[in-house]
Structure formats: structure tokens, C-alpha cells
JSON list of N, CA and C in Angstrom, two decimals:
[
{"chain": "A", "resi": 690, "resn": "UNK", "atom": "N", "xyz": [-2.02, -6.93, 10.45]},
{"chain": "A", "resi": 690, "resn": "UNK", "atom": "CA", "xyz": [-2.59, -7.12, 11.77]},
{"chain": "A", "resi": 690, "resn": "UNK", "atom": "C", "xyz": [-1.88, -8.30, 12.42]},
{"chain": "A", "resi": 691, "resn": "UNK", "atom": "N", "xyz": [-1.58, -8.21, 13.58]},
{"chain": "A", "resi": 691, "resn": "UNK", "atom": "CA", "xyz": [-0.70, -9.18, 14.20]},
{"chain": "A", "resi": 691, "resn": "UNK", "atom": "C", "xyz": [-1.38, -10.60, 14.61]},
{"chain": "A", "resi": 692, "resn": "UNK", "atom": "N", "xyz": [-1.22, -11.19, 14.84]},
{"chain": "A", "resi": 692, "resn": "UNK", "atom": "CA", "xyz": [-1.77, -12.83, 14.92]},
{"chain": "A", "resi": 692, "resn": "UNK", "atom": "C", "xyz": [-2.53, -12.76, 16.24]},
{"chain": "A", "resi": 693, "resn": "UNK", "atom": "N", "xyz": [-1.74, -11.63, 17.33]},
{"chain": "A", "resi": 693, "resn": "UNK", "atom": "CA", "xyz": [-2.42, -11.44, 19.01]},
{"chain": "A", "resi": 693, "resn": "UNK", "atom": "C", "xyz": [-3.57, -10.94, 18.76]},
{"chain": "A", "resi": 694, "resn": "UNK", "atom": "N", "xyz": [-3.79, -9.52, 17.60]},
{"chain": "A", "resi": 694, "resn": "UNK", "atom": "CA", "xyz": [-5.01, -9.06, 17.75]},
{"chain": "A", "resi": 694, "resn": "UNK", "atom": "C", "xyz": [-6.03, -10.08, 16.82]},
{"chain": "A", "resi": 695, "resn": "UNK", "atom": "N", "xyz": [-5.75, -10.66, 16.11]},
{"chain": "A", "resi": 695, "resn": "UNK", "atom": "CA", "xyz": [-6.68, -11.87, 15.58]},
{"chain": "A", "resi": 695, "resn": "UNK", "atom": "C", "xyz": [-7.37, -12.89, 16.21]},
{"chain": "A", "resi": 696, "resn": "UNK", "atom": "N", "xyz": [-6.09, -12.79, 17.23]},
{"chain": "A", "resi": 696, "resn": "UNK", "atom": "CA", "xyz": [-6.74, -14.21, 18.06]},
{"chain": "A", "resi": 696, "resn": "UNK", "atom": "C", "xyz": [-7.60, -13.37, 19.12]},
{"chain": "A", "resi": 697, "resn": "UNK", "atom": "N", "xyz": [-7.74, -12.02, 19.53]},
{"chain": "A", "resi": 697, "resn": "UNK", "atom": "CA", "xyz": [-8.48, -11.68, 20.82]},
{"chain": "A", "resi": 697, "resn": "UNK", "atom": "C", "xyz": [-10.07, -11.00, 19.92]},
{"chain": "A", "resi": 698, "resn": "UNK", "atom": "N", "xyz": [-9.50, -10.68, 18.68]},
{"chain": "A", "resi": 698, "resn": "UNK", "atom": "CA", "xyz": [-10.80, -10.56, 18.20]},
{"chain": "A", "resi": 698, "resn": "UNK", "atom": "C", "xyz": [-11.69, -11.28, 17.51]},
{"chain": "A", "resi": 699, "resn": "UNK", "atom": "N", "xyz": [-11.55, -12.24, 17.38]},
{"chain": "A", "resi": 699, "resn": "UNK", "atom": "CA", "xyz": [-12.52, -13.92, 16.90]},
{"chain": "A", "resi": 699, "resn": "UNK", "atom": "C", "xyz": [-13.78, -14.30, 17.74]},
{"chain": "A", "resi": 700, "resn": "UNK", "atom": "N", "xyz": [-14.96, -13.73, 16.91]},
{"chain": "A", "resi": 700, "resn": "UNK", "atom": "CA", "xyz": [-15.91, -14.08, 17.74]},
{"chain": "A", "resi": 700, "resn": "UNK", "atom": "C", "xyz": [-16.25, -12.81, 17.96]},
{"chain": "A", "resi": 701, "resn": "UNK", "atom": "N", "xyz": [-15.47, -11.84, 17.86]},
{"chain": "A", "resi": 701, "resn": "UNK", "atom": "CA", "xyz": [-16.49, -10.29, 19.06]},
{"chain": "A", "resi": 701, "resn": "UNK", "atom": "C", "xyz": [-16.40, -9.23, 17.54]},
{"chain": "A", "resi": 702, "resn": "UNK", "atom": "N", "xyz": [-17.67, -8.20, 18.47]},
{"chain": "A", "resi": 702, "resn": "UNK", "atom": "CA", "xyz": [-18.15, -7.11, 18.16]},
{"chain": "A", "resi": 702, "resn": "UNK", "atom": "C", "xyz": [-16.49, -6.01, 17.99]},
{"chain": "A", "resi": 703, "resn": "UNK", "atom": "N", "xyz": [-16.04, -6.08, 19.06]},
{"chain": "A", "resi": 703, "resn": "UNK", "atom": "CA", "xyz": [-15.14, -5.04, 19.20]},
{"chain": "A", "resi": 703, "resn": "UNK", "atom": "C", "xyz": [-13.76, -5.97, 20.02]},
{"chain": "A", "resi": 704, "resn": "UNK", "atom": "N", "xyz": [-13.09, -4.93, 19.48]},
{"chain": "A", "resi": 704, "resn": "UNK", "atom": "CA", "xyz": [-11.81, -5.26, 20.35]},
{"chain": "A", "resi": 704, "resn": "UNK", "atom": "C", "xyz": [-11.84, -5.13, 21.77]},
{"chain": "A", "resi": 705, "resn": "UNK", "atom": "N", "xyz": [-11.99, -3.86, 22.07]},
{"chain": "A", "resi": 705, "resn": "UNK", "atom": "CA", "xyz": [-12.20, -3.37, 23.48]},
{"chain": "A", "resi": 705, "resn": "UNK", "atom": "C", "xyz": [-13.42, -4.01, 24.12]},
{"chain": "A", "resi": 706, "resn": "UNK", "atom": "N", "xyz": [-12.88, -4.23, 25.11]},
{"chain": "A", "resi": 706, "resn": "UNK", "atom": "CA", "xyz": [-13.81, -5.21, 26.32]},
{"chain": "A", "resi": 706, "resn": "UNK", "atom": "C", "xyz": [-15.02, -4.56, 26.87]},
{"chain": "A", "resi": 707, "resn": "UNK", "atom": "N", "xyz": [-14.52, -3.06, 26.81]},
{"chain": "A", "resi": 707, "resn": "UNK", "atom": "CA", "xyz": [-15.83, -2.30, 27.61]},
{"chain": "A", "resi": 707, "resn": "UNK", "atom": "C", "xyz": [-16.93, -2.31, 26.63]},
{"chain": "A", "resi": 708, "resn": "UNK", "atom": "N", "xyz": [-16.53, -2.58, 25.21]},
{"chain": "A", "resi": 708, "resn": "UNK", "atom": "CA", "xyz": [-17.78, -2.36, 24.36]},
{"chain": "A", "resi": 708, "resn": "UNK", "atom": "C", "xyz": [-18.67, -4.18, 24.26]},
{"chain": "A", "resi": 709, "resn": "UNK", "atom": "N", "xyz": [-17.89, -4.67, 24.31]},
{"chain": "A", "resi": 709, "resn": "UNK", "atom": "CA", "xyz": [-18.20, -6.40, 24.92]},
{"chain": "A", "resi": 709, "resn": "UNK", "atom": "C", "xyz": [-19.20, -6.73, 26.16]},
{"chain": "A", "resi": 710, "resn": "UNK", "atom": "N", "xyz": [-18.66, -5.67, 27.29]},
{"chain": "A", "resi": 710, "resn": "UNK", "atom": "CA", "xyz": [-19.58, -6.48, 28.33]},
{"chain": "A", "resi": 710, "resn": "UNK", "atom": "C", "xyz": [-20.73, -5.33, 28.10]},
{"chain": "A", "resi": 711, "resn": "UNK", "atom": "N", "xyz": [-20.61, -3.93, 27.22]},
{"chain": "A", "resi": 711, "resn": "UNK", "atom": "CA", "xyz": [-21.47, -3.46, 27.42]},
{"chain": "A", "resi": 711, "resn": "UNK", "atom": "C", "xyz": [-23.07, -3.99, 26.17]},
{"chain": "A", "resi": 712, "resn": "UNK", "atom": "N", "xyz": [-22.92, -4.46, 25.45]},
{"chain": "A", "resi": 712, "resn": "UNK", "atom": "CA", "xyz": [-23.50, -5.56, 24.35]},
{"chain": "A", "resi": 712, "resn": "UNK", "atom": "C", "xyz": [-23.77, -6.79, 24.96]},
{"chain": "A", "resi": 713, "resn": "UNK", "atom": "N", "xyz": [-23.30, -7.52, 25.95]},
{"chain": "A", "resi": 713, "resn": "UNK", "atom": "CA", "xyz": [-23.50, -8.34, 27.35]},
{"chain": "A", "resi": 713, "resn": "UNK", "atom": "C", "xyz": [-24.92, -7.76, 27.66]},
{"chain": "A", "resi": 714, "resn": "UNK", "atom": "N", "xyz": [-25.13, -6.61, 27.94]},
{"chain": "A", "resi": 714, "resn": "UNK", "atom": "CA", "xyz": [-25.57, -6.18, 29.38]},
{"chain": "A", "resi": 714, "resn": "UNK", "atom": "C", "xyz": [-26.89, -5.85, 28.43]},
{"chain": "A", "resi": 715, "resn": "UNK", "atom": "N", "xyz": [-26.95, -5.34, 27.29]},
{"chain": "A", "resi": 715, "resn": "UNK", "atom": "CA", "xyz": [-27.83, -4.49, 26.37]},
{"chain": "A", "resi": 715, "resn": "UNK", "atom": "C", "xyz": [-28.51, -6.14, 25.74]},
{"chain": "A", "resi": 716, "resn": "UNK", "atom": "N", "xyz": [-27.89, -7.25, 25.35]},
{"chain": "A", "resi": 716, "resn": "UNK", "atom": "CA", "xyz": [-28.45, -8.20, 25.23]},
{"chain": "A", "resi": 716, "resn": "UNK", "atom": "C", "xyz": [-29.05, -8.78, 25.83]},
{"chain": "A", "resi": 717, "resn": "UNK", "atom": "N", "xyz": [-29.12, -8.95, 27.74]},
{"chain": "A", "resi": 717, "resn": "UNK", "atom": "CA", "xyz": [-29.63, -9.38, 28.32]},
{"chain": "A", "resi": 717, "resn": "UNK", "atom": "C", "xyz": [-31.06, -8.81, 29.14]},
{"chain": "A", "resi": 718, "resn": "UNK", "atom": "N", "xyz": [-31.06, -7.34, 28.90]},
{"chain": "A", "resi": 718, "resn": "UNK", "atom": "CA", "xyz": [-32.11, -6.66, 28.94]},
{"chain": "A", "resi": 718, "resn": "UNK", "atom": "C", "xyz": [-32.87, -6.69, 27.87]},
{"chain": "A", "resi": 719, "resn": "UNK", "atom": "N", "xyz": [-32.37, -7.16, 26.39]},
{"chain": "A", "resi": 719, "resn": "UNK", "atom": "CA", "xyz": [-33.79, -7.43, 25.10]},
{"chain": "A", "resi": 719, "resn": "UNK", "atom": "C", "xyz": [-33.34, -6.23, 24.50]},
{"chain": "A", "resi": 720, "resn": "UNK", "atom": "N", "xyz": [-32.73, -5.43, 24.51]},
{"chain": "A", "resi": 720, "resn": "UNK", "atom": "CA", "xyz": [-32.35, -4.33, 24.13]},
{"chain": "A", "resi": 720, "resn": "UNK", "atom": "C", "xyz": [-31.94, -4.33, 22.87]},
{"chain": "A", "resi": 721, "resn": "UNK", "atom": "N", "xyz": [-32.58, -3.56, 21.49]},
{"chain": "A", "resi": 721, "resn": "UNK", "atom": "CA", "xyz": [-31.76, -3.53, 20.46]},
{"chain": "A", "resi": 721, "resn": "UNK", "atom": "C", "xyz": [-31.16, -2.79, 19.90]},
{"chain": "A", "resi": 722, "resn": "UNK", "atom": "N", "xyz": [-29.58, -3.45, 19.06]},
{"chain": "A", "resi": 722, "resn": "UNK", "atom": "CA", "xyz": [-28.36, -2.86, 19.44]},
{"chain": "A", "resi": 722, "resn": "UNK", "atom": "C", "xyz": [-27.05, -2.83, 17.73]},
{"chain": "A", "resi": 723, "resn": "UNK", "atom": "N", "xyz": [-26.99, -1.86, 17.09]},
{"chain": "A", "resi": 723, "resn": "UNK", "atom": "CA", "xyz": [-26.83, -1.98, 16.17]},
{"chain": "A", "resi": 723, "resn": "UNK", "atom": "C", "xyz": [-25.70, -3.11, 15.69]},
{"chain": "A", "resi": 724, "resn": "UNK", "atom": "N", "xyz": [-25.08, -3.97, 16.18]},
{"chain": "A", "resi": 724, "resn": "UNK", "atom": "CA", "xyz": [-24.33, -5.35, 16.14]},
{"chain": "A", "resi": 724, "resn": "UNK", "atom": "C", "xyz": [-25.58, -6.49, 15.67]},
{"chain": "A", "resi": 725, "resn": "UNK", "atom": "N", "xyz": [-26.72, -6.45, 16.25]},
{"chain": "A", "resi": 725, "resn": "UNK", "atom": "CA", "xyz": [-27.34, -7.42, 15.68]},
{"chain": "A", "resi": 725, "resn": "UNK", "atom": "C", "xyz": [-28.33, -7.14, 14.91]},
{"chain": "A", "resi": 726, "resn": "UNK", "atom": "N", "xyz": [-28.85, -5.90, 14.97]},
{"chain": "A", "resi": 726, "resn": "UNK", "atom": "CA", "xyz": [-29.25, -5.34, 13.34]},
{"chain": "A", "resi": 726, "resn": "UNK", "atom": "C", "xyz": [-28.33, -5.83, 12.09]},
{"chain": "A", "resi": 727, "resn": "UNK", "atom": "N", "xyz": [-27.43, -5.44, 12.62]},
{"chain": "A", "resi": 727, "resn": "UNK", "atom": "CA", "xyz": [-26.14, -5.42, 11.26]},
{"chain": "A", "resi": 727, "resn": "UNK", "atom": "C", "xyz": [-26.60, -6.74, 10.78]},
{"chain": "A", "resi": 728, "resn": "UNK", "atom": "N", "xyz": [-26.14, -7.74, 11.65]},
{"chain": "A", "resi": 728, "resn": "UNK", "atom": "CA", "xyz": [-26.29, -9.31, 11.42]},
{"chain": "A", "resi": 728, "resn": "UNK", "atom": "C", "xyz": [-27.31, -9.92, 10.82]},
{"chain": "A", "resi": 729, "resn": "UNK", "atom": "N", "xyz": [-28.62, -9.52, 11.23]},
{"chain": "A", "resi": 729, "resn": "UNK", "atom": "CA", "xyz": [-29.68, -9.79, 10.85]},
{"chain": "A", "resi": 729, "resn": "UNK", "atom": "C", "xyz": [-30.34, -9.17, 9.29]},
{"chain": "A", "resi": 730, "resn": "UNK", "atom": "N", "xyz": [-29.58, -8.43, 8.71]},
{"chain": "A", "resi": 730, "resn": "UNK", "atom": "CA", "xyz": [-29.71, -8.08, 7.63]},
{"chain": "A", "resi": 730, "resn": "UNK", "atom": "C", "xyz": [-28.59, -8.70, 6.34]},
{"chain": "A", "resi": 731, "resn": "UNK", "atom": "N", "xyz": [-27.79, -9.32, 6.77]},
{"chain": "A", "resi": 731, "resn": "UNK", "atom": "CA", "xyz": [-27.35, -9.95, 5.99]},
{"chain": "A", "resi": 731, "resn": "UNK", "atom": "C", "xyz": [-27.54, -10.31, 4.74]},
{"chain": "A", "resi": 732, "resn": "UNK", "atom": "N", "xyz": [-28.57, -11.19, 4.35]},
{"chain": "A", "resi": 732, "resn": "UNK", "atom": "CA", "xyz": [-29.40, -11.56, 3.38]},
{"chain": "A", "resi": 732, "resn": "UNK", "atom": "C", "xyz": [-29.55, -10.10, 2.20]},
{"chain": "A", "resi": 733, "resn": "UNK", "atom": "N", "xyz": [-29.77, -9.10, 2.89]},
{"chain": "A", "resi": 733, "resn": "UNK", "atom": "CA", "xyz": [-30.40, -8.10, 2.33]},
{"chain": "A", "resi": 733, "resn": "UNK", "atom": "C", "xyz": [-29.76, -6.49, 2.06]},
{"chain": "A", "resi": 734, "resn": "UNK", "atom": "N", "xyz": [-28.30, -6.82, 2.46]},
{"chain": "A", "resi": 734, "resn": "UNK", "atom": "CA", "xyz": [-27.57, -5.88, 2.25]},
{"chain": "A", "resi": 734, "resn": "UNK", "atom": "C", "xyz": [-27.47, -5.67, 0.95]},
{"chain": "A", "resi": 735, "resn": "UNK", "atom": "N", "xyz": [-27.27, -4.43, 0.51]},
{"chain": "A", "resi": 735, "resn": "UNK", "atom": "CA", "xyz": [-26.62, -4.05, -1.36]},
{"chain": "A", "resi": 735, "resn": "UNK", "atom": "C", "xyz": [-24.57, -3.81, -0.95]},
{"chain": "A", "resi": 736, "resn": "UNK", "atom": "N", "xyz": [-24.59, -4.38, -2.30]},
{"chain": "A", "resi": 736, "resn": "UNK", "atom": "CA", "xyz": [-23.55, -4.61, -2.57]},
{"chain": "A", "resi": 736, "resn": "UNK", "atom": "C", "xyz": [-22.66, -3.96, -2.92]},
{"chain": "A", "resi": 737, "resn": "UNK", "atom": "N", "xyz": [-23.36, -2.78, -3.43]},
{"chain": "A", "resi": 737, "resn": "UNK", "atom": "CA", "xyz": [-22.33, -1.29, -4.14]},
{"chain": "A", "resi": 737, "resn": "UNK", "atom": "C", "xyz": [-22.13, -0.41, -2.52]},
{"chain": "A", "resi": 738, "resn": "UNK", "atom": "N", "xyz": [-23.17, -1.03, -1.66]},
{"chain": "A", "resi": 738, "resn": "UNK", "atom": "CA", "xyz": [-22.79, -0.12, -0.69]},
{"chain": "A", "resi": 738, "resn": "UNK", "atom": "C", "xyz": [-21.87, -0.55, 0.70]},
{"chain": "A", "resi": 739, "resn": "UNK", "atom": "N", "xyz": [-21.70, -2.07, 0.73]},
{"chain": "A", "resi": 739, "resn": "UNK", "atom": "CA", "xyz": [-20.72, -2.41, 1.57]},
{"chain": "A", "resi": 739, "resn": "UNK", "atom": "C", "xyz": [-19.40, -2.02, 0.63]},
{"chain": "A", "resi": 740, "resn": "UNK", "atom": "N", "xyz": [-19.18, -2.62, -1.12]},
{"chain": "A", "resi": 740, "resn": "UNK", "atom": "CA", "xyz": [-17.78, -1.81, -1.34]},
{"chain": "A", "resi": 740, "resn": "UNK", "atom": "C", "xyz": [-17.53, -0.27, -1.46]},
{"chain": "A", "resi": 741, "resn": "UNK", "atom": "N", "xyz": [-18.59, 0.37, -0.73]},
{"chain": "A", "resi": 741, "resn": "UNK", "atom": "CA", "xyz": [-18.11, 1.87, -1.23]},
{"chain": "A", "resi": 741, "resn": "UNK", "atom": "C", "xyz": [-18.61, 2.47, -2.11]},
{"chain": "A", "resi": 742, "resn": "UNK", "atom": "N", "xyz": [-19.52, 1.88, -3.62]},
{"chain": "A", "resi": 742, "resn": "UNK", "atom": "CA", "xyz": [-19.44, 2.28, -4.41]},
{"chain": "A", "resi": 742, "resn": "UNK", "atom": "C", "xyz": [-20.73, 2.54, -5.06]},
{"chain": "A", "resi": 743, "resn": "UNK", "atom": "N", "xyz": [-21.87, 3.43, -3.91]},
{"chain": "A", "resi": 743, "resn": "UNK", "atom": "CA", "xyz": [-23.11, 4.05, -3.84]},
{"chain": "A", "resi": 743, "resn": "UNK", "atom": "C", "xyz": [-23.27, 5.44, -3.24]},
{"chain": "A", "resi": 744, "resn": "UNK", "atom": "N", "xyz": [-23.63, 6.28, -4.09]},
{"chain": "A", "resi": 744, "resn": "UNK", "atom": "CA", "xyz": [-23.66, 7.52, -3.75]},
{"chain": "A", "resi": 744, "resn": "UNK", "atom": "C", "xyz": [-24.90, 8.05, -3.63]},
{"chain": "A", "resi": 745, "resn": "UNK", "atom": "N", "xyz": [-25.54, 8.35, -2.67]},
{"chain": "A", "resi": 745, "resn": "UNK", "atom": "CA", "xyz": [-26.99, 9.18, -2.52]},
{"chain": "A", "resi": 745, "resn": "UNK", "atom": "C", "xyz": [-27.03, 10.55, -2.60]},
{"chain": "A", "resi": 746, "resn": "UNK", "atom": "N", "xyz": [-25.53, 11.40, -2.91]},
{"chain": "A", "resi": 746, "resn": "UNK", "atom": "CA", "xyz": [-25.85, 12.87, -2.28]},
{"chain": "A", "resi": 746, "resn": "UNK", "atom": "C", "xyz": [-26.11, 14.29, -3.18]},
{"chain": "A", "resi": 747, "resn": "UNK", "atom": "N", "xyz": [-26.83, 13.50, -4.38]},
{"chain": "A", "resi": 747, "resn": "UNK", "atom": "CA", "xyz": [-27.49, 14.46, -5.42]},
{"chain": "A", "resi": 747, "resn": "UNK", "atom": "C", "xyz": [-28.59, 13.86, -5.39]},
{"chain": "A", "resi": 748, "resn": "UNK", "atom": "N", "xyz": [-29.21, 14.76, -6.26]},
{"chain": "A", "resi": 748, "resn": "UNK", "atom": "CA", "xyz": [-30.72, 14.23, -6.95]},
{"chain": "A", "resi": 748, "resn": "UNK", "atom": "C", "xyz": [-30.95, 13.62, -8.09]},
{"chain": "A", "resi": 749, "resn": "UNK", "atom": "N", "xyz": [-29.44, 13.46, -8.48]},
{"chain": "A", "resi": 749, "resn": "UNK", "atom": "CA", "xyz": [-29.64, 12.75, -10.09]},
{"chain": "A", "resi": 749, "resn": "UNK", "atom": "C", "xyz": [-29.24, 11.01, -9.81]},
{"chain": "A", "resi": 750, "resn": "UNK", "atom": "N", "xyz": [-29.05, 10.94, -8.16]},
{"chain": "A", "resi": 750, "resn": "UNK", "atom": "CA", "xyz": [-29.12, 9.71, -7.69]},
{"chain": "A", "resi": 750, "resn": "UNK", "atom": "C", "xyz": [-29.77, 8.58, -6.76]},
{"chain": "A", "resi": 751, "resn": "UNK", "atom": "N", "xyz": [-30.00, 7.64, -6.80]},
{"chain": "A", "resi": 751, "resn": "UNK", "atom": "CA", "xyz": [-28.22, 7.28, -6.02]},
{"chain": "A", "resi": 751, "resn": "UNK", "atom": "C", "xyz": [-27.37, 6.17, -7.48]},
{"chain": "A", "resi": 752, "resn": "UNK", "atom": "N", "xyz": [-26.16, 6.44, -7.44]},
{"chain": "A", "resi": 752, "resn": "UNK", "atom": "CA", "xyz": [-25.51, 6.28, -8.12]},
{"chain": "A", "resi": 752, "resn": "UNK", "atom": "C", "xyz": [-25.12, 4.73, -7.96]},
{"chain": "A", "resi": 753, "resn": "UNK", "atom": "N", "xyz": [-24.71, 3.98, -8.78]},
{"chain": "A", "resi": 753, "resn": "UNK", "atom": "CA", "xyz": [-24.19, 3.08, -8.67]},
{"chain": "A", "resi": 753, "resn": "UNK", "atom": "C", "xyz": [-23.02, 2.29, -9.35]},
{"chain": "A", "resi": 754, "resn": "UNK", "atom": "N", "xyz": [-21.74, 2.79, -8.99]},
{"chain": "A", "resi": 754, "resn": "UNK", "atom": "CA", "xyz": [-20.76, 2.18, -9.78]},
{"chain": "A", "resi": 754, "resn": "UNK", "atom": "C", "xyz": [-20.34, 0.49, -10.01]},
{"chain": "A", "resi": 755, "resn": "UNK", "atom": "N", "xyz": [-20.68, 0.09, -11.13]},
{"chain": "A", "resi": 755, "resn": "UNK", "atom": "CA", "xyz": [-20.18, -1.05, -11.76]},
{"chain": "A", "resi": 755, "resn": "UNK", "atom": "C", "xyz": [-18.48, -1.27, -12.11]},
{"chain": "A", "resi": 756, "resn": "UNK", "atom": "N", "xyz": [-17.84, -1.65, -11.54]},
{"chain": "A", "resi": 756, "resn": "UNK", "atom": "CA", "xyz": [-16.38, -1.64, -11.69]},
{"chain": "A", "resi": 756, "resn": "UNK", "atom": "C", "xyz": [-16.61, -2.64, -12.92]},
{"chain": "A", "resi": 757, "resn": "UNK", "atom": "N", "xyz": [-16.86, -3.60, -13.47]},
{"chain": "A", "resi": 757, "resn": "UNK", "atom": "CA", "xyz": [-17.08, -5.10, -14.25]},
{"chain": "A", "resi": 757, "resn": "UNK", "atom": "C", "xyz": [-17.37, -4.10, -15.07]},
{"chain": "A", "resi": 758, "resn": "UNK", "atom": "N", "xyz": [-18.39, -3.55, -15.10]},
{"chain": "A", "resi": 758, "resn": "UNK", "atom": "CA", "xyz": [-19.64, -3.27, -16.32]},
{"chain": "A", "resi": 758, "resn": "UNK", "atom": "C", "xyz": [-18.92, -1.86, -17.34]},
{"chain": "A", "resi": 759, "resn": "UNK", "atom": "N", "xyz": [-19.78, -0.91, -17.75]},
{"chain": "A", "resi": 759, "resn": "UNK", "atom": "CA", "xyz": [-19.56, 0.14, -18.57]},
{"chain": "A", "resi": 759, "resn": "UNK", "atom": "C", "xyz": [-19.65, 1.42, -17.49]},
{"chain": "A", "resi": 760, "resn": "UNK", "atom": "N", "xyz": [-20.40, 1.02, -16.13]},
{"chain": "A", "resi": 760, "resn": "UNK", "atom": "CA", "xyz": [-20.92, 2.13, -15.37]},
{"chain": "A", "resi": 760, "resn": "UNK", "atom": "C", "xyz": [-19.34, 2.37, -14.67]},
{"chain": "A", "resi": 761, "resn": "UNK", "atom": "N", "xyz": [-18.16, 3.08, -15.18]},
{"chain": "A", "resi": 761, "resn": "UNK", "atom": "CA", "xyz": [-16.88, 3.34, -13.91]},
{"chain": "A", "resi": 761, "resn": "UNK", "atom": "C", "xyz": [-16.98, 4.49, -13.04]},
{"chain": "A", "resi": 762, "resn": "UNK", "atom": "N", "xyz": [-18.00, 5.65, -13.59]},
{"chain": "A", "resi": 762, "resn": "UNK", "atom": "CA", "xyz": [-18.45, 6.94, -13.14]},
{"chain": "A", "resi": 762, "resn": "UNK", "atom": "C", "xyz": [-19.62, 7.16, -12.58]},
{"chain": "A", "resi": 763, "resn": "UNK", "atom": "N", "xyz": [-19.88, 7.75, -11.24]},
{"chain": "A", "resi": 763, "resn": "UNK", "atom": "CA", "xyz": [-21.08, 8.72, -11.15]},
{"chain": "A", "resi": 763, "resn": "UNK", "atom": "C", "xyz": [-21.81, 9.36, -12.30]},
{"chain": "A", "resi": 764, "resn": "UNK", "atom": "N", "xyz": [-23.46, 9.67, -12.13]},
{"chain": "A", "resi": 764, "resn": "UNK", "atom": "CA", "xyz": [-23.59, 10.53, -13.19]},
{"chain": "A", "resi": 764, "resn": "UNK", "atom": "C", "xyz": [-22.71, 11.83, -13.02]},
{"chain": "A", "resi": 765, "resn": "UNK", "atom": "N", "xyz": [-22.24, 12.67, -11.91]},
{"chain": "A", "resi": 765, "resn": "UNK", "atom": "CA", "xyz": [-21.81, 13.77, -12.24]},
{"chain": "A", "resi": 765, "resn": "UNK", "atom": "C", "xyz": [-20.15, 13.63, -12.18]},
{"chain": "A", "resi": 766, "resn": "UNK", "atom": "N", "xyz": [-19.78, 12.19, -12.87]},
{"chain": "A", "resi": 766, "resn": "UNK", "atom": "CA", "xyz": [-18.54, 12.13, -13.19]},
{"chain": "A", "resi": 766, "resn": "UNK", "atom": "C", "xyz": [-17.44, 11.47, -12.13]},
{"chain": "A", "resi": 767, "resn": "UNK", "atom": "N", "xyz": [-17.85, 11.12, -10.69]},
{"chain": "A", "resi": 767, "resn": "UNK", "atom": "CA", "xyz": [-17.38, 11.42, -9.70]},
{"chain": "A", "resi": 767, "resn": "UNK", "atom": "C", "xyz": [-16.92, 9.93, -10.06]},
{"chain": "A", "resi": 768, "resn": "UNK", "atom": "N", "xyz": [-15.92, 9.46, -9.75]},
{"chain": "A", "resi": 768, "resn": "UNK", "atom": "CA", "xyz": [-15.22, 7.76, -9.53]},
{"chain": "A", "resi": 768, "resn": "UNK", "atom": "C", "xyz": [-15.18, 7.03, -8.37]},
{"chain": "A", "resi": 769, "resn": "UNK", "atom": "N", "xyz": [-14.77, 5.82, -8.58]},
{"chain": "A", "resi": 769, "resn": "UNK", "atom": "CA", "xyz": [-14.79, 4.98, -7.57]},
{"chain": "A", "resi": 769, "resn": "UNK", "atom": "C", "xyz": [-14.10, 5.19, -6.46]},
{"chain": "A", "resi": 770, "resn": "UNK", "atom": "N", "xyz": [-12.87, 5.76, -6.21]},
{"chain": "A", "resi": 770, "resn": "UNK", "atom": "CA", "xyz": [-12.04, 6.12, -4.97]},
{"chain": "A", "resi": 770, "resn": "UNK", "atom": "C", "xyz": [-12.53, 6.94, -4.31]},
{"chain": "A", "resi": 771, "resn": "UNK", "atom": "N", "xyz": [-13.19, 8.13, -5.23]},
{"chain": "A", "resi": 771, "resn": "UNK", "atom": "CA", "xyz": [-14.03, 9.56, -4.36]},
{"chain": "A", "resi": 771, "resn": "UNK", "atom": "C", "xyz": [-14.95, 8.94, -3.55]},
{"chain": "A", "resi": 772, "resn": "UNK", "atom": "N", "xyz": [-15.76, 8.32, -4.51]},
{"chain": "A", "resi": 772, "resn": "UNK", "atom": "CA", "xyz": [-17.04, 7.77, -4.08]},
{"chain": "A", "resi": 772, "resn": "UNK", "atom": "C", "xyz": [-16.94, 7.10, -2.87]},
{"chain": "A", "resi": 773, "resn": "UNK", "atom": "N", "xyz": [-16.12, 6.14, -2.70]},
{"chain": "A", "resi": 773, "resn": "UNK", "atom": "CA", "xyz": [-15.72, 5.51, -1.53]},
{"chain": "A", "resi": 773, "resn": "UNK", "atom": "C", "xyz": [-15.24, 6.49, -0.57]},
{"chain": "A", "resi": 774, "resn": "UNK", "atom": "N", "xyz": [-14.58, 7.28, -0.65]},
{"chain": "A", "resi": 774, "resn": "UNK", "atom": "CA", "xyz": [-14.28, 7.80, 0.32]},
{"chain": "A", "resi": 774, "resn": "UNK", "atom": "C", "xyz": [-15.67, 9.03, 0.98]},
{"chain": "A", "resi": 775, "resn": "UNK", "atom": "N", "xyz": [-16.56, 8.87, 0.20]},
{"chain": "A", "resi": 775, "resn": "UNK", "atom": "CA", "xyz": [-17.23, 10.22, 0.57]},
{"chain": "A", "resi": 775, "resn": "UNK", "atom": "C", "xyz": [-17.99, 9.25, 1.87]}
]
């Protein structure tokens, strides 16, 4: 990433401006807006699921891959790259 787009995105939601003044406009009406949901959960996010590596889409789950631990697989076998990508 080039040093220009670093420096215009420091501080913001988005790159693009229209999504800026429109989070402007949605903030100043009280409006809530998934940018400060996000934020406000901080504290309380899981961790397998910001890296990718939580799967909900059976019933024998939700899965949770341990890269560190013994857990490298889904129960139905599935790995960490799939998983992430699903």
C-alpha cells in the first residue's frame, strides 16, 4: 500500500469520501451505524473469528481452529485456509 493511501486513510472509516460525509450525516442525526457498533464491541470480539478461523455452517458446530494447540482441523476435517476463506 503506498504511503499516499496511508496517509488519506488515518483516522477514517473508508477511503472514499462519499462514505465519510455520509457517517458525518448518520452521526449527527443519532443514527446507528455499523462503524461504531464495530468499535464499541471491541472488548468482546472472539478471536477465532476476526482471524478467520470459526466456522458455524454445520451442526456439529461452530468450530474452532487452534493453530498453537492440537485443534488444526474442523470437526468435518475442513482446515484453516478453507475455513478462512468460507
Amino acid at each position: 500500500m503506498s504511503e499516499t493511501i496511508l496517509e488519506k486513510t488515518e483516522g477514517r472509516v473508508s477511503y472514499h469520501d462519499s462514505v465519510e460525509e455520509m457517517l458525518i450525516r448518520i452521526r449527527e442525526d443519532g443514527m446507528s451505524n455499523v462503524f461504531d457498533r464495530w468499535a464499541s464491541q471491541e472488548k468482546i470480539r472472539c478471536k477465532f473469528c476476526l482471524e478467520g478461523l470459526s466456522c458455524q455452517l454445520c451442526s456439529q458446530g461452530p468450530c474452532r481452529i487452534n493453530l498453537k494447540g492440537e485443534q488444526g482441523k474442523g470437526v468435518c476435517g475442513i482446515g484453516p485456509d478453507a475455513m478462512a476463506m468460507r
